[in-house]
Amino acid sequence: MDHLGELKTEELGLFIDLYELTMAQAYHSEQLEDRALFTLHFRKLPEQRNFMLACGQHYAALLATALRFPPEQLEHLASLDVFTDDFLQWLGNFRFTGDIRVLPEGTPVFPHEPLLEVEAPLIEGQLLETLLMNYVSTETVLASKAVRMVIAAEGRSVVDFGMRRMHGYDAALRGVRAYRTAGLAATSNVLGSLRYGLPANGTMAHSYIQAYKDEMEAFRHYARLYPGTTLLVDTYDTIKGVDKVIRLVKEEGFEVGAIRLDSGDLAELARASRKRLDEAGLDQIRIVVSSGLDEWSMQEIIDAGAPVDGFGVGTKLGVSEDAPAIDLAYKLTEYRKEPRLKNSPGKKLLPGRKQVWRFRDAHGCYSYDEICRDTEQRDGESLLVTVVRNGEPVGPEPDIEESRERVKRALDEMGPAMLALDRAEKDYDIRISEELDQLYREALEAVSENGSDNRG
Amino acid sequence: MDHLGELKTEELGLFIDLYELTMAQAYHSEQLEDRALFTLHFRKLPEQRNFMLACGQHYAALLATALRFPPEQLEHLASLDVFTDDFLQWLGNFRFTGDIRVLPEGTPVFPHEPLLEVEAPLIEGQLLETLLMNYVSTETVLASKAVRMVIAAEGRSVVDFGMRRMHGYDAALRGVRAYRTAGLAATSNVLGSLRYGLPANGTMAHSYIQAYKDEMEAFRHYARLYPGTTLLVDTYDTIKGVDKVIRLVKEEGFEVGAIRLDSGDLAELARASRKRLDEAGLDQIRIVVSSGLDEWSMQEIIDAGAPVDGFGVGTKLGVSEDAPAIDLAYKLTEYRKEPRLKNSPGKKLLPGRKQVWRFRDAHGCYSYDEICRDTEQRDGESLLVTVVRNGEPVGPEPDIEESRERVKRALDEMGPAMLALDRAEKDYDIRISEELDQLYREALEAVSENGSDNRG
């Protein structure tokens, strides 16, 4: 038995909610094959957020072009006794043939704005739902949490130590891509680092110190092997640990880059450690702190004036503790060129092909967004770009460094209210164009007519 | 480029925090090769929980025996410029040679109780940390949330619809195993169902209804294809939707198994729908509800006396919304046969090889647990079992159905206070044996001596 439980590319088609396949079979049998439009968006920001960073959607679109149902997977499906031979044969020939437009990786995104739109024959669009949502949710949730820590750190380095408590290896690995995009400095995750080019970083665990009878001996040995390393000083007594580091450097000539504090009153201990290090003339030794940090506790440490040079963040980043999910949804918004809507009181859904225009003020700062029909032209920046056309990737693949630059620029262009950790008093101004609103009202009317239909 | 980002078995060794490898190299160069004991446990329950279900640890132990560092991975590591040829060569020959004891899959577990203990040469134990923690965290978090929903449902079926917003595919897939263990009835996750034997289940999405001009036509077509299916009735107007289902069955002779309500006041709509169905003589048609449910809202619906037969749960299960992580830790607790501890005020760590004994009262109900040294004998049920000896799996592989039975039995044996959704006034009684406590105090003294050491 395979205890790793990896997902192989050839199994991708079965990484799907059953109803996508039963609906697809129904469409197939009814020959509902006209083009449809699906919109991936969310309706509400998590309570304490002012924006989300859209991440994963470009990669997800590219992955969709690789979706296949090879014979072995069709056999699995046949075993469920739900699918006809005719449909399974159709699935065996499945290729995505549609178009996908996405927000570039790392784009700040707001409620009702499409992260992605799929235009394709109805069945094809339907079959992508689960895969796209799972894939995009994961990176968007993680990048959106990570960027808050980057903001809170006010220029200090933020390093990801969280893989051990993340939800499985897929989140832990692709999380590193999201973290690099969001602006983290490094990760402890070796494979993630190798795959996604965020520098690998690590210090030592308490167990390392404990394995030696003597803390000094543990420090000495580590510093000999890794000149310039970071030493974890709080296994027994933090201040005595700092004193040992000072002796190691001053008396024994070792090179130490930083100390790490991982317990106790971090601000207080950072101040005391800094004082001792400076008095010893070791102002080049940096202080990094960790231990259950999130963006709020990081902000507190900085507000307390603690001389901290970097943060190691773990679990609260890795599971996006305050908002482990967003209400991302993938909705049918057009079929046979007609707008489609579900009648959900209070849940506004914008029909048809859309474009998001972002406007900046005279200082280059975010001013407002306008969601328009895609046929409208505006004098701002249009955000959605086509990355898949007729089932084939078009344009360059995303470059993570470019995505990171995009986030960096966005942080410069969003005002302080948007960058605050708490929800701004006034939400970012998202406008809906007159034409789109008109379409929305027409679609709503069509829905009411349908809803009042009594016979069918 | 590979956009799926799957983890291949041969890459498993690099799914690791960098410091595990740098510490391992340090141990290797110092020939710190004596046997060590590592304990996987947590110190605190999430705020609203009375117990956790330990899941994943047996599989994780088996996976550890497959850990290798093939040549291609060693090349990746060499590229980091941190590792010596000598160490990389050693890694190339790495095989886990130690012993692992675990709680059986699905065992209720409490603070300080080992979910797993590794006894192995120090380096080997260290190299397993990240993998074990990530793997066990994922399933334990998900199973522990799922079982609360099973409890809240009071015998009604609970179906997993959550894969789309879970953190990546690994969590979504192994989550199905955790859900089956916890007692869910079915999952929408096709591949998860095929892998882990939880029945696949699904209804339809609103987009399916919307794709048809007419709701009745959509229902008719689906019921024709899938006799006995569940129809989603709330796309336009819930009660009108129910009336259409009634006509479909009564006038057109279709077979419908259930209706699903996915918006609005679920308890109220369930009552109104039940009334209409019953008046039409269709008491065999079940009512299932979904829409952002968690264990509390399920309980409310049941407490309101709503005639609900089943629940579809999604995001709040899939990310374990109220407690997306636990403070699982993997700690060195013995080295060279001597207990080891980190000196953390308020963070009790139990040293040495341990056994957990579970005691039941005269009615067969949980009475208390006693954590003992593994050399002690008690008259209760001993929980930790050896599943890996000298690097080889021993005993049968876990059987998911047996794990599910174990959970079911446990729910019968835990009293109502433990099964309540809110934290019980009194925590479950976890005792520490006198011998273990004695060892703990000795270890603490040794720590203090080490901490007061000033020269090393």
PDB file of N, CA, C and O in Angstrom, chain A residues 3 6 17-19 22 30 134-135 163-165 167 169-170 188 195 210 213-214 221-222 226 247 251 324 328 338 340 450 453-455, chain B residues 3 6 17-19 22 30 134-135 163-165 167 169-170 188 195 210 213-214 221-222 226 247 251 324 328 338 340 450 453-455:
ATOM      1  N   HIS A   3       1.563   4.599   1.278  1.00  0.00           N
ATOM      2  CA  HIS A   3       1.187   5.421   2.425  1.00  0.00           C
ATOM      3  C   HIS A   3       1.415   6.901   2.202  1.00  0.00           C
ATOM      4  O   HIS A   3       0.931   7.731   2.953  1.00  0.00           O
ATOM      5  N   GLU A   6       0.377  10.034  -2.815  1.00  0.00           N
ATOM      6  CA  GLU A   6       0.581  11.146  -3.747  1.00  0.00           C
ATOM      7  C   GLU A   6      -0.479  11.140  -4.837  1.00  0.00           C
ATOM      8  O   GLU A   6      -1.098  10.120  -5.105  1.00  0.00           O
ATOM      9  N   ASP A  17     -15.228  16.457  -7.343  1.00  0.00           N
ATOM     10  CA  ASP A  17     -16.480  16.125  -6.666  1.00  0.00           C
ATOM     11  C   ASP A  17     -17.326  15.273  -7.600  1.00  0.00           C
ATOM     12  O   ASP A  17     -17.477  15.595  -8.787  1.00  0.00           O
ATOM     13  N   LEU A  18     -17.914  14.228  -7.036  1.00  0.00           N
ATOM     14  CA  LEU A  18     -18.696  13.298  -7.862  1.00  0.00           C
ATOM     15  C   LEU A  18     -19.743  14.019  -8.708  1.00  0.00           C
ATOM     16  O   LEU A  18     -19.983  13.673  -9.862  1.00  0.00           O
ATOM     17  N   TYR A  19     -20.371  15.050  -8.137  1.00  0.00           N
ATOM     18  CA  TYR A  19     -21.482  15.661  -8.876  1.00  0.00           C
ATOM     19  C   TYR A  19     -21.031  16.372 -10.144  1.00  0.00           C
ATOM     20  O   TYR A  19     -21.815  16.551 -11.068  1.00  0.00           O
ATOM     21  N   THR A  22     -21.386  13.556 -12.567  1.00  0.00           N
ATOM     22  CA  THR A  22     -22.775  13.174 -12.865  1.00  0.00           C
ATOM     23  C   THR A  22     -23.478  14.299 -13.639  1.00  0.00           C
ATOM     24  O   THR A  22     -24.250  14.039 -14.553  1.00  0.00           O
ATOM     25  N   GLU A  30     -27.793  15.135 -22.812  1.00  0.00           N
ATOM     26  CA  GLU A  30     -28.753  16.114 -23.343  1.00  0.00           C
ATOM     27  C   GLU A  30     -28.124  16.971 -24.430  1.00  0.00           C
ATOM     28  O   GLU A  30     -28.769  17.897 -24.922  1.00  0.00           O
ATOM     29  N   ASN A 134      -9.864  24.101  -5.437  1.00  0.00           N
ATOM     30  CA  ASN A 134      -8.927  23.593  -4.437  1.00  0.00           C
ATOM     31  C   ASN A 134      -7.547  24.211  -4.638  1.00  0.00           C
ATOM     32  O   ASN A 134      -6.895  24.647  -3.686  1.00  0.00           O
ATOM     33  N   TYR A 135      -7.148  24.274  -5.886  1.00  0.00           N
ATOM     34  CA  TYR A 135      -5.801  24.755  -6.204  1.00  0.00           C
ATOM     35  C   TYR A 135      -5.641  26.240  -5.863  1.00  0.00           C
ATOM     36  O   TYR A 135      -4.666  26.648  -5.239  1.00  0.00           O
ATOM     37  N   MET A 163       5.920  24.311   7.919  1.00  0.00           N
ATOM     38  CA  MET A 163       5.474  23.137   7.166  1.00  0.00           C
ATOM     39  C   MET A 163       5.002  21.983   8.034  1.00  0.00           C
ATOM     40  O   MET A 163       4.139  21.208   7.630  1.00  0.00           O
ATOM     41  N   ARG A 164       5.509  21.873   9.224  1.00  0.00           N
ATOM     42  CA  ARG A 164       5.178  20.708  10.054  1.00  0.00           C
ATOM     43  C   ARG A 164       3.729  20.650  10.498  1.00  0.00           C
ATOM     44  O   ARG A 164       3.237  19.578  10.852  1.00  0.00           O
ATOM     45  N   ARG A 165       3.087  21.786  10.562  1.00  0.00           N
ATOM     46  CA  ARG A 165       1.685  21.752  10.991  1.00  0.00           C
ATOM     47  C   ARG A 165       0.730  22.189   9.885  1.00  0.00           C
ATOM     48  O   ARG A 165      -0.437  22.468  10.123  1.00  0.00           O
ATOM     49  N   HIS A 167      -1.508  21.616   6.358  1.00  0.00           N
ATOM     50  CA  HIS A 167      -2.426  20.528   6.001  1.00  0.00           C
ATOM     51  C   HIS A 167      -1.877  19.736   4.823  1.00  0.00           C
ATOM     52  O   HIS A 167      -2.293  19.920   3.684  1.00  0.00           O
ATOM     53  N   TYR A 169       1.238  17.727   2.396  1.00  0.00           N
ATOM     54  CA  TYR A 169       2.445  18.174   1.698  1.00  0.00           C
ATOM     55  C   TYR A 169       2.150  19.099   0.533  1.00  0.00           C
ATOM     56  O   TYR A 169       2.971  19.935   0.174  1.00  0.00           O
ATOM     57  N   ASP A 170       0.977  18.973  -0.064  1.00  0.00           N
ATOM     58  CA  ASP A 170       0.686  19.844  -1.196  1.00  0.00           C
ATOM     59  C   ASP A 170       0.620  21.299  -0.737  1.00  0.00           C
ATOM     60  O   ASP A 170       1.255  22.190  -1.326  1.00  0.00           O
ATOM     61  N   SER A 188      11.958  27.179   5.695  1.00  0.00           N
ATOM     62  CA  SER A 188      12.681  26.013   6.213  1.00  0.00           C
ATOM     63  C   SER A 188      12.458  24.786   5.333  1.00  0.00           C
ATOM     64  O   SER A 188      13.133  23.778   5.495  1.00  0.00           O
ATOM     65  N   ARG A 195      12.100  23.812  -5.264  1.00  0.00           N
ATOM     66  CA  ARG A 195      11.128  23.926  -6.356  1.00  0.00           C
ATOM     67  C   ARG A 195      10.824  25.362  -6.736  1.00  0.00           C
ATOM     68  O   ARG A 195      10.646  25.684  -7.897  1.00  0.00           O
ATOM     69  N   GLN A 210      19.648  19.694  23.538  1.00  0.00           N
ATOM     70  CA  GLN A 210      19.443  18.659  24.560  1.00  0.00           C
ATOM     71  C   GLN A 210      20.268  17.402  24.304  1.00  0.00           C
ATOM     72  O   GLN A 210      20.547  16.652  25.225  1.00  0.00           O
ATOM     73  N   LYS A 213      25.266  17.072  26.450  1.00  0.00           N
ATOM     74  CA  LYS A 213      25.171  17.251  27.901  1.00  0.00           C
ATOM     75  C   LYS A 213      25.231  18.732  28.227  1.00  0.00           C
ATOM     76  O   LYS A 213      24.738  19.189  29.247  1.00  0.00           O
ATOM     77  N   ASP A 214      25.847  19.485  27.357  1.00  0.00           N
ATOM     78  CA  ASP A 214      26.221  20.843  27.684  1.00  0.00           C
ATOM     79  C   ASP A 214      25.882  21.789  26.535  1.00  0.00           C
ATOM     80  O   ASP A 214      26.232  21.538  25.382  1.00  0.00           O
ATOM     81  N   HIS A 221      29.956  23.312  18.588  1.00  0.00           N
ATOM     82  CA  HIS A 221      30.007  22.364  17.490  1.00  0.00           C
ATOM     83  C   HIS A 221      29.243  22.878  16.276  1.00  0.00           C
ATOM     84  O   HIS A 221      29.697  22.770  15.134  1.00  0.00           O
ATOM     85  N   TYR A 222      28.085  23.459  16.524  1.00  0.00           N
ATOM     86  CA  TYR A 222      27.257  23.942  15.414  1.00  0.00           C
ATOM     87  C   TYR A 222      27.928  25.113  14.696  1.00  0.00           C
ATOM     88  O   TYR A 222      27.944  25.198  13.469  1.00  0.00           O
ATOM     89  N   TYR A 226      28.889  25.383  10.862  1.00  0.00           N
ATOM     90  CA  TYR A 226      28.122  26.360  10.078  1.00  0.00           C
ATOM     91  C   TYR A 226      28.493  27.778  10.483  1.00  0.00           C
ATOM     92  O   TYR A 226      27.750  28.438  11.228  1.00  0.00           O
ATOM     93  N   ARG A 247      30.781  34.469  24.632  1.00  0.00           N
ATOM     94  CA  ARG A 247      32.086  33.854  24.876  1.00  0.00           C
ATOM     95  C   ARG A 247      32.595  33.111  23.645  1.00  0.00           C
ATOM     96  O   ARG A 247      33.765  33.137  23.316  1.00  0.00           O
ATOM     97  N   GLU A 251      35.834  34.893  22.869  1.00  0.00           N
ATOM     98  CA  GLU A 251      36.986  34.172  23.425  1.00  0.00           C
ATOM     99  C   GLU A 251      37.464  33.063  22.515  1.00  0.00           C
ATOM    100  O   GLU A 251      38.628  32.708  22.524  1.00  0.00           O
ATOM    101  N   PRO A 324      -8.793  30.363   7.759  1.00  0.00           N
ATOM    102  CA  PRO A 324      -8.234  29.206   7.047  1.00  0.00           C
ATOM    103  C   PRO A 324      -8.916  28.927   5.706  1.00  0.00           C
ATOM    104  O   PRO A 324      -8.408  28.118   4.933  1.00  0.00           O
ATOM    105  N   LEU A 328     -14.568  31.321  -1.584  1.00  0.00           N
ATOM    106  CA  LEU A 328     -14.350  31.262  -3.032  1.00  0.00           C
ATOM    107  C   LEU A 328     -15.461  30.432  -3.671  1.00  0.00           C
ATOM    108  O   LEU A 328     -15.854  29.396  -3.138  1.00  0.00           O
ATOM    109  N   GLU A 338     -26.270  33.996 -22.868  1.00  0.00           N
ATOM    110  CA  GLU A 338     -27.222  34.692 -22.004  1.00  0.00           C
ATOM    111  C   GLU A 338     -26.734  34.659 -20.563  1.00  0.00           C
ATOM    112  O   GLU A 338     -26.239  33.633 -20.106  1.00  0.00           O
ATOM    113  N   ARG A 340     -26.585  34.119 -16.672  1.00  0.00           N
ATOM    114  CA  ARG A 340     -27.267  33.199 -15.752  1.00  0.00           C
ATOM    115  C   ARG A 340     -26.958  33.596 -14.320  1.00  0.00           C
ATOM    116  O   ARG A 340     -25.840  33.963 -13.995  1.00  0.00           O
ATOM    117  N   ASN A 450     -38.201  32.626 -14.240  1.00  0.00           N
ATOM    118  CA  ASN A 450     -37.987  31.189 -14.141  1.00  0.00           C
ATOM    119  C   ASN A 450     -38.516  30.649 -12.825  1.00  0.00           C
ATOM    120  O   ASN A 450     -39.162  29.611 -12.763  1.00  0.00           O
ATOM    121  N   ASP A 453     -42.117  30.225 -12.737  1.00  0.00           N
ATOM    122  CA  ASP A 453     -42.597  29.203 -13.660  1.00  0.00           C
ATOM    123  C   ASP A 453     -43.161  28.032 -12.868  1.00  0.00           C
ATOM    124  O   ASP A 453     -42.552  27.542 -11.947  1.00  0.00           O
ATOM    125  N   ASN A 454     -44.361  27.577 -13.225  1.00  0.00           N
ATOM    126  CA  ASN A 454     -44.969  26.555 -12.389  1.00  0.00           C
ATOM    127  C   ASN A 454     -45.130  25.202 -13.045  1.00  0.00           C
ATOM    128  O   ASN A 454     -45.605  24.262 -12.426  1.00  0.00           O
ATOM    129  N   ARG A 455     -44.729  25.106 -14.247  1.00  0.00           N
ATOM    130  CA  ARG A 455     -44.991  23.823 -14.897  1.00  0.00           C
ATOM    131  C   ARG A 455     -43.733  23.265 -15.571  1.00  0.00           C
ATOM    132  O   ARG A 455     -43.362  22.132 -15.370  1.00  0.00           O
TER     133      ARG A 455
ATOM    134  N   HIS B   3       2.877  21.737 -13.076  1.00  0.00           N
ATOM    135  CA  HIS B   3       2.020  22.627 -12.293  1.00  0.00           C
ATOM    136  C   HIS B   3       1.237  21.903 -11.207  1.00  0.00           C
ATOM    137  O   HIS B   3       0.675  22.522 -10.326  1.00  0.00           O
ATOM    138  N   GLU B   6       3.187  17.504  -7.626  1.00  0.00           N
ATOM    139  CA  GLU B   6       3.032  16.335  -6.762  1.00  0.00           C
ATOM    140  C   GLU B   6       4.343  16.003  -6.046  1.00  0.00           C
ATOM    141  O   GLU B   6       5.413  16.407  -6.479  1.00  0.00           O
ATOM    142  N   ASP B  17      12.251  20.107   7.086  1.00  0.00           N
ATOM    143  CA  ASP B  17      12.811  21.397   7.485  1.00  0.00           C
ATOM    144  C   ASP B  17      14.326  21.324   7.378  1.00  0.00           C
ATOM    145  O   ASP B  17      14.954  20.361   7.833  1.00  0.00           O
ATOM    146  N   LEU B  18      14.909  22.387   6.834  1.00  0.00           N
ATOM    147  CA  LEU B  18      16.361  22.380   6.615  1.00  0.00           C
ATOM    148  C   LEU B  18      17.131  22.039   7.888  1.00  0.00           C
ATOM    149  O   LEU B  18      18.125  21.329   7.852  1.00  0.00           O
ATOM    150  N   TYR B  19      16.664  22.545   9.032  1.00  0.00           N
ATOM    151  CA  TYR B  19      17.468  22.329  10.238  1.00  0.00           C
ATOM    152  C   TYR B  19      17.560  20.875  10.656  1.00  0.00           C
ATOM    153  O   TYR B  19      18.497  20.486  11.339  1.00  0.00           O
ATOM    154  N   THR B  22      20.663  19.909   8.810  1.00  0.00           N
ATOM    155  CA  THR B  22      21.908  20.487   9.341  1.00  0.00           C
ATOM    156  C   THR B  22      22.204  19.910  10.728  1.00  0.00           C
ATOM    157  O   THR B  22      23.362  19.640  11.053  1.00  0.00           O
ATOM    158  N   GLU B  30      29.819  14.512  14.748  1.00  0.00           N
ATOM    159  CA  GLU B  30      30.222  14.302  16.150  1.00  0.00           C
ATOM    160  C   GLU B  30      30.020  12.856  16.571  1.00  0.00           C
ATOM    161  O   GLU B  30      30.181  12.529  17.742  1.00  0.00           O
ATOM    162  N   ASN B 134       3.838  16.681   9.945  1.00  0.00           N
ATOM    163  CA  ASN B 134       2.927  17.154   8.892  1.00  0.00           C
ATOM    164  C   ASN B 134       1.858  16.104   8.606  1.00  0.00           C
ATOM    165  O   ASN B 134       0.669  16.401   8.485  1.00  0.00           O
ATOM    166  N   TYR B 135       2.302  14.869   8.531  1.00  0.00           N
ATOM    167  CA  TYR B 135       1.403  13.775   8.159  1.00  0.00           C
ATOM    168  C   TYR B 135       0.331  13.550   9.233  1.00  0.00           C
ATOM    169  O   TYR B 135      -0.861  13.433   8.929  1.00  0.00           O
ATOM    170  N   MET B 163     -13.943  19.222  -0.333  1.00  0.00           N
ATOM    171  CA  MET B 163     -12.612  19.172  -0.947  1.00  0.00           C
ATOM    172  C   MET B 163     -12.221  20.455  -1.671  1.00  0.00           C
ATOM    173  O   MET B 163     -11.048  20.787  -1.758  1.00  0.00           O
ATOM    174  N   ARG B 164     -13.193  21.180  -2.189  1.00  0.00           N
ATOM    175  CA  ARG B 164     -12.861  22.342  -3.009  1.00  0.00           C
ATOM    176  C   ARG B 164     -12.187  23.468  -2.253  1.00  0.00           C
ATOM    177  O   ARG B 164     -11.513  24.293  -2.841  1.00  0.00           O
ATOM    178  N   ARG B 165     -12.423  23.529  -0.947  1.00  0.00           N
ATOM    179  CA  ARG B 165     -11.772  24.616  -0.206  1.00  0.00           C
ATOM    180  C   ARG B 165     -10.757  24.100   0.808  1.00  0.00           C
ATOM    181  O   ARG B 165     -10.310  24.817   1.681  1.00  0.00           O
ATOM    182  N   HIS B 167      -6.998  22.587   1.985  1.00  0.00           N
ATOM    183  CA  HIS B 167      -5.653  23.081   1.674  1.00  0.00           C
ATOM    184  C   HIS B 167      -4.896  22.065   0.827  1.00  0.00           C
ATOM    185  O   HIS B 167      -4.080  21.299   1.325  1.00  0.00           O
ATOM    186  N   TYR B 169      -4.376  19.084  -2.395  1.00  0.00           N
ATOM    187  CA  TYR B 169      -4.954  17.773  -2.676  1.00  0.00           C
ATOM    188  C   TYR B 169      -4.568  16.716  -1.653  1.00  0.00           C
ATOM    189  O   TYR B 169      -5.302  15.762  -1.429  1.00  0.00           O
ATOM    190  N   ASP B 170      -3.417  16.861  -1.026  1.00  0.00           N
ATOM    191  CA  ASP B 170      -3.029  15.849  -0.047  1.00  0.00           C
ATOM    192  C   ASP B 170      -4.007  15.840   1.125  1.00  0.00           C
ATOM    193  O   ASP B 170      -4.521  14.784   1.522  1.00  0.00           O
ATOM    194  N   SER B 188     -17.906  13.471  -1.353  1.00  0.00           N
ATOM    195  CA  SER B 188     -18.051  13.853  -2.756  1.00  0.00           C
ATOM    196  C   SER B 188     -16.764  13.627  -3.536  1.00  0.00           C
ATOM    197  O   SER B 188     -16.750  13.708  -4.753  1.00  0.00           O
ATOM    198  N   ARG B 195      -9.830   5.516  -3.151  1.00  0.00           N
ATOM    199  CA  ARG B 195      -8.639   5.111  -2.391  1.00  0.00           C
ATOM    200  C   ARG B 195      -8.967   4.558  -1.024  1.00  0.00           C
ATOM    201  O   ARG B 195      -8.347   3.623  -0.559  1.00  0.00           O
ATOM    202  N   GLN B 210     -29.258  26.012 -13.489  1.00  0.00           N
ATOM    203  CA  GLN B 210     -29.189  27.240 -14.282  1.00  0.00           C
ATOM    204  C   GLN B 210     -28.905  26.973 -15.760  1.00  0.00           C
ATOM    205  O   GLN B 210     -29.214  27.788 -16.609  1.00  0.00           O
ATOM    206  N   LYS B 213     -33.118  26.184 -19.121  1.00  0.00           N
ATOM    207  CA  LYS B 213     -33.989  27.361 -19.057  1.00  0.00           C
ATOM    208  C   LYS B 213     -34.997  27.166 -17.940  1.00  0.00           C
ATOM    209  O   LYS B 213     -35.542  28.108 -17.379  1.00  0.00           O
ATOM    210  N   ASP B 214     -35.250  25.915 -17.613  1.00  0.00           N
ATOM    211  CA  ASP B 214     -36.385  25.601 -16.772  1.00  0.00           C
ATOM    212  C   ASP B 214     -35.977  24.580 -15.700  1.00  0.00           C
ATOM    213  O   ASP B 214     -35.378  23.555 -16.002  1.00  0.00           O
ATOM    214  N   HIS B 221     -34.671  15.647 -16.148  1.00  0.00           N
ATOM    215  CA  HIS B 221     -33.560  15.003 -16.844  1.00  0.00           C
ATOM    216  C   HIS B 221     -32.643  14.267 -15.869  1.00  0.00           C
ATOM    217  O   HIS B 221     -32.209  13.146 -16.115  1.00  0.00           O
ATOM    218  N   TYR B 222     -32.363  14.904 -14.747  1.00  0.00           N
ATOM    219  CA  TYR B 222     -31.447  14.299 -13.773  1.00  0.00           C
ATOM    220  C   TYR B 222     -32.057  13.042 -13.158  1.00  0.00           C
ATOM    221  O   TYR B 222     -31.389  12.020 -12.980  1.00  0.00           O
ATOM    222  N   TYR B 226     -30.543   9.377 -13.141  1.00  0.00           N
ATOM    223  CA  TYR B 226     -30.108   8.858 -11.846  1.00  0.00           C
ATOM    224  C   TYR B 226     -31.314   8.594 -10.955  1.00  0.00           C
ATOM    225  O   TYR B 226     -31.630   9.376 -10.053  1.00  0.00           O
ATOM    226  N   ARG B 247     -44.491  16.895  -8.129  1.00  0.00           N
ATOM    227  CA  ARG B 247     -45.131  16.596  -9.421  1.00  0.00           C
ATOM    228  C   ARG B 247     -44.347  15.548 -10.210  1.00  0.00           C
ATOM    229  O   ARG B 247     -44.913  14.666 -10.849  1.00  0.00           O
ATOM    230  N   GLU B 251     -46.842  12.738 -10.576  1.00  0.00           N
ATOM    231  CA  GLU B 251     -47.499  12.797 -11.885  1.00  0.00           C
ATOM    232  C   GLU B 251     -46.704  12.127 -12.981  1.00  0.00           C
ATOM    233  O   GLU B 251     -47.249  11.625 -13.944  1.00  0.00           O
ATOM    234  N   PRO B 324      -7.802  24.992  13.152  1.00  0.00           N
ATOM    235  CA  PRO B 324      -7.135  24.451  11.965  1.00  0.00           C
ATOM    236  C   PRO B 324      -5.780  23.802  12.264  1.00  0.00           C
ATOM    237  O   PRO B 324      -5.231  23.142  11.385  1.00  0.00           O
ATOM    238  N   LEU B 328       0.765  20.163  18.171  1.00  0.00           N
ATOM    239  CA  LEU B 328       1.503  18.899  18.121  1.00  0.00           C
ATOM    240  C   LEU B 328       3.005  19.198  18.162  1.00  0.00           C
ATOM    241  O   LEU B 328       3.469  20.121  17.505  1.00  0.00           O
ATOM    242  N   GLU B 338      19.130   8.315  29.071  1.00  0.00           N
ATOM    243  CA  GLU B 338      18.856   9.306  30.113  1.00  0.00           C
ATOM    244  C   GLU B 338      17.730  10.229  29.664  1.00  0.00           C
ATOM    245  O   GLU B 338      17.696  10.645  28.514  1.00  0.00           O
ATOM    246  N   ARG B 340      15.645  13.422  28.809  1.00  0.00           N
ATOM    247  CA  ARG B 340      16.015  14.774  28.378  1.00  0.00           C
ATOM    248  C   ARG B 340      14.789  15.654  28.393  1.00  0.00           C
ATOM    249  O   ARG B 340      13.711  15.241  27.997  1.00  0.00           O
ATOM    250  N   ASN B 450      22.252  21.798  34.184  1.00  0.00           N
ATOM    251  CA  ASN B 450      22.806  22.166  32.897  1.00  0.00           C
ATOM    252  C   ASN B 450      22.644  23.661  32.653  1.00  0.00           C
ATOM    253  O   ASN B 450      23.554  24.342  32.193  1.00  0.00           O
ATOM    254  N   ASP B 453      25.091  25.705  34.400  1.00  0.00           N
ATOM    255  CA  ASP B 453      26.468  25.507  33.952  1.00  0.00           C
ATOM    256  C   ASP B 453      26.948  26.750  33.244  1.00  0.00           C
ATOM    257  O   ASP B 453      26.268  27.302  32.406  1.00  0.00           O
ATOM    258  N   ASN B 454      28.136  27.218  33.572  1.00  0.00           N
ATOM    259  CA  ASN B 454      28.555  28.497  33.007  1.00  0.00           C
ATOM    260  C   ASN B 454      29.736  28.423  32.066  1.00  0.00           C
ATOM    261  O   ASN B 454      30.153  29.429  31.516  1.00  0.00           O
ATOM    262  N   ARG B 455      30.229  27.257  31.878  1.00  0.00           N
ATOM    263  CA  ARG B 455      31.428  27.215  31.048  1.00  0.00           C
ATOM    264  C   ARG B 455      31.302  26.184  29.919  1.00  0.00           C
ATOM    265  O   ARG B 455      31.586  26.459  28.772  1.00  0.00           O
TER     266      ARG B 455
END
